Amino acid sequence: MAVSEESAWEALKTIPDPEFGLNIVDMGLIYSVETSETGIHVIMTLTTPNCPSGDWIYEGVKTALRQLPESGDVVVDMVFEPAWTPDKLSEEGKRQLGFS
């Protein structure tokens, strides 16, 4: 039985971006989540390619998803195209950071 995409997204919401204090989903750092019988595949980015918290966030994604029952293989691809911009913030993220 595969992990639901909803469960994966909820797990990712538990990971804070240490610089901004928002979770990485509201930050818009997660571009996609796909679940299957064999595992979870995430495509994500960082606010900048040289983000000082990048390794910590990347490992946090893998750890949070591996803790889900039936997670299987967890594959996390880090991309920088398209580049992150504040437009990727969720409505809640924009509100919390004063963008709306």
PDB file of C-alpha atoms in Angstrom:
ATOM      1  CA  MET A   1       0.000   0.000   0.000  1.00  0.00           C
ATOM      2  CA  ALA A   2       1.390   3.398  -0.987  1.00  0.00           C
ATOM      3  CA  VAL A   3       1.652   6.441   1.239  1.00  0.00           C
ATOM      4  CA  SER A   4      -0.979   8.998   0.252  1.00  0.00           C
ATOM      5  CA  GLU A   5       0.270  12.217  -1.316  1.00  0.00           C
ATOM      6  CA  GLU A   6      -1.677  14.093   1.348  1.00  0.00           C
ATOM      7  CA  SER A   7       0.281  12.313   4.101  1.00  0.00           C
ATOM      8  CA  ALA A   8       3.560  13.132   2.368  1.00  0.00           C
ATOM      9  CA  TRP A   9       2.629  16.828   2.038  1.00  0.00           C
ATOM     10  CA  GLU A  10       1.599  16.925   5.716  1.00  0.00           C
ATOM     11  CA  ALA A  11       4.937  15.396   6.740  1.00  0.00           C
ATOM     12  CA  LEU A  12       6.773  18.022   4.694  1.00  0.00           C
ATOM     13  CA  LYS A  13       4.852  20.781   6.471  1.00  0.00           C
ATOM     14  CA  THR A  14       6.615  19.764   9.693  1.00  0.00           C
ATOM     15  CA  ILE A  15       9.985  20.929   8.347  1.00  0.00           C
ATOM     16  CA  PRO A  16      10.726  24.590   9.052  1.00  0.00           C
ATOM     17  CA  ASP A  17      12.912  26.809   6.938  1.00  0.00           C
ATOM     18  CA  PRO A  18      15.271  27.998   9.692  1.00  0.00           C
ATOM     19  CA  GLU A  19      15.898  31.366   8.056  1.00  0.00           C
ATOM     20  CA  PHE A  20      12.263  32.363   7.574  1.00  0.00           C
ATOM     21  CA  GLY A  21      10.446  30.364  10.255  1.00  0.00           C
ATOM     22  CA  LEU A  22       7.875  29.013   7.786  1.00  0.00           C
ATOM     23  CA  ASN A  23       7.490  25.382   6.842  1.00  0.00           C
ATOM     24  CA  ILE A  24       9.056  24.421   3.530  1.00  0.00           C
ATOM     25  CA  VAL A  25       5.666  23.803   1.888  1.00  0.00           C
ATOM     26  CA  ASP A  26       4.401  27.322   2.639  1.00  0.00           C
ATOM     27  CA  MET A  27       7.801  28.616   1.517  1.00  0.00           C
ATOM     28  CA  GLY A  28       7.109  27.054  -1.883  1.00  0.00           C
ATOM     29  CA  LEU A  29      10.246  24.931  -1.801  1.00  0.00           C
ATOM     30  CA  ILE A  30       8.429  21.709  -2.710  1.00  0.00           C
ATOM     31  CA  TYR A  31       7.600  21.582  -6.408  1.00  0.00           C
ATOM     32  CA  SER A  32       6.046  18.118  -6.548  1.00  0.00           C
ATOM     33  CA  VAL A  33       5.357  14.979  -4.555  1.00  0.00           C
ATOM     34  CA  GLU A  34       4.563  11.651  -6.180  1.00  0.00           C
ATOM     35  CA  THR A  35       3.806   8.489  -4.256  1.00  0.00           C
ATOM     36  CA  SER A  36       3.680   4.925  -5.522  1.00  0.00           C
ATOM     37  CA  GLU A  37       3.757   1.379  -4.236  1.00  0.00           C
ATOM     38  CA  THR A  38       7.559   1.519  -4.239  1.00  0.00           C
ATOM     39  CA  GLY A  39       8.159   4.903  -2.625  1.00  0.00           C
ATOM     40  CA  ILE A  40       7.987   8.668  -2.650  1.00  0.00           C
ATOM     41  CA  HIS A  41       9.576  11.046  -5.145  1.00  0.00           C
ATOM     42  CA  VAL A  42       9.958  14.735  -4.291  1.00  0.00           C
ATOM     43  CA  ILE A  43      11.191  17.555  -6.490  1.00  0.00           C
ATOM     44  CA  MET A  44      12.253  20.558  -4.462  1.00  0.00           C
ATOM     45  CA  THR A  45      14.392  23.665  -4.472  1.00  0.00           C
ATOM     46  CA  LEU A  46      15.967  26.112  -2.057  1.00  0.00           C
ATOM     47  CA  THR A  47      15.672  29.879  -1.897  1.00  0.00           C
ATOM     48  CA  THR A  48      19.190  30.083  -3.360  1.00  0.00           C
ATOM     49  CA  PRO A  49      21.592  27.410  -4.639  1.00  0.00           C
ATOM     50  CA  ASN A  50      24.036  28.269  -1.839  1.00  0.00           C
ATOM     51  CA  CYS A  51      21.435  28.317   0.946  1.00  0.00           C
ATOM     52  CA  PRO A  52      23.316  27.748   4.212  1.00  0.00           C
ATOM     53  CA  SER A  53      20.493  25.515   5.493  1.00  0.00           C
ATOM     54  CA  GLY A  54      20.220  23.495   2.285  1.00  0.00           C
ATOM     55  CA  ASP A  55      21.765  20.262   3.542  1.00  0.00           C
ATOM     56  CA  TRP A  56      19.717  20.392   6.732  1.00  0.00           C
ATOM     57  CA  ILE A  57      16.445  20.959   4.796  1.00  0.00           C
ATOM     58  CA  TYR A  58      17.284  18.220   2.262  1.00  0.00           C
ATOM     59  CA  GLU A  59      18.027  15.682   4.998  1.00  0.00           C
ATOM     60  CA  GLY A  60      14.903  16.798   6.880  1.00  0.00           C
ATOM     61  CA  VAL A  61      12.751  15.988   3.852  1.00  0.00           C
ATOM     62  CA  LYS A  62      14.223  12.507   3.564  1.00  0.00           C
ATOM     63  CA  THR A  63      13.913  11.853   7.303  1.00  0.00           C
ATOM     64  CA  ALA A  64      10.305  13.097   7.571  1.00  0.00           C
ATOM     65  CA  LEU A  65       9.156  10.996   4.628  1.00  0.00           C
ATOM     66  CA  ARG A  66      11.007   7.861   5.713  1.00  0.00           C
ATOM     67  CA  GLN A  67       9.127   7.983   9.014  1.00  0.00           C
ATOM     68  CA  LEU A  68       5.802   7.501   7.220  1.00  0.00           C
ATOM     69  CA  PRO A  69       4.504   3.910   7.354  1.00  0.00           C
ATOM     70  CA  GLU A  70       4.926   2.163   3.998  1.00  0.00           C
ATOM     71  CA  SER A  71       7.144   4.985   2.667  1.00  0.00           C
ATOM     72  CA  GLY A  72       9.413   2.695   0.655  1.00  0.00           C
ATOM     73  CA  ASP A  73      12.265   4.365  -1.201  1.00  0.00           C
ATOM     74  CA  VAL A  74      12.465   8.131  -0.720  1.00  0.00           C
ATOM     75  CA  VAL A  75      14.030   9.991  -3.628  1.00  0.00           C
ATOM     76  CA  VAL A  76      14.552  13.741  -3.351  1.00  0.00           C
ATOM     77  CA  ASP A  77      15.676  15.682  -6.402  1.00  0.00           C
ATOM     78  CA  MET A  78      17.035  19.173  -5.773  1.00  0.00           C
ATOM     79  CA  VAL A  79      16.504  21.524  -8.725  1.00  0.00           C
ATOM     80  CA  PHE A  80      17.165  25.207  -9.293  1.00  0.00           C
ATOM     81  CA  GLU A  81      15.149  25.629 -12.482  1.00  0.00           C
ATOM     82  CA  PRO A  82      12.696  27.145 -12.125  1.00  0.00           C
ATOM     83  CA  ALA A  83      14.373  29.328  -9.536  1.00  0.00           C
ATOM     84  CA  TRP A  84      12.569  30.039  -6.290  1.00  0.00           C
ATOM     85  CA  THR A  85      10.985  33.484  -5.990  1.00  0.00           C
ATOM     86  CA  PRO A  86       8.635  34.966  -3.363  1.00  0.00           C
ATOM     87  CA  ASP A  87       5.796  34.277  -5.834  1.00  0.00           C
ATOM     88  CA  LYS A  88       6.105  30.612  -4.839  1.00  0.00           C
ATOM     89  CA  LEU A  89       5.028  31.376  -1.253  1.00  0.00           C
ATOM     90  CA  SER A  90       1.609  30.022  -0.287  1.00  0.00           C
ATOM     91  CA  GLU A  91      -1.054  32.536   0.693  1.00  0.00           C
ATOM     92  CA  GLU A  92      -0.344  31.669   4.342  1.00  0.00           C
ATOM     93  CA  GLY A  93       3.377  32.154   3.766  1.00  0.00           C
ATOM     94  CA  LYS A  94       2.812  35.533   2.133  1.00  0.00           C
ATOM     95  CA  ARG A  95       0.630  36.575   5.052  1.00  0.00           C
ATOM     96  CA  GLN A  96       3.155  35.466   7.655  1.00  0.00           C
ATOM     97  CA  LEU A  97       6.021  37.233   5.888  1.00  0.00           C
ATOM     98  CA  GLY A  98       4.009  40.393   5.247  1.00  0.00           C
ATOM     99  CA  PHE A  99       3.740  40.035   1.443  1.00  0.00           C
ATOM    100  CA  SER A 100      -0.061  40.363   1.358  1.00  0.00           C
TER     101      SER A 100
END
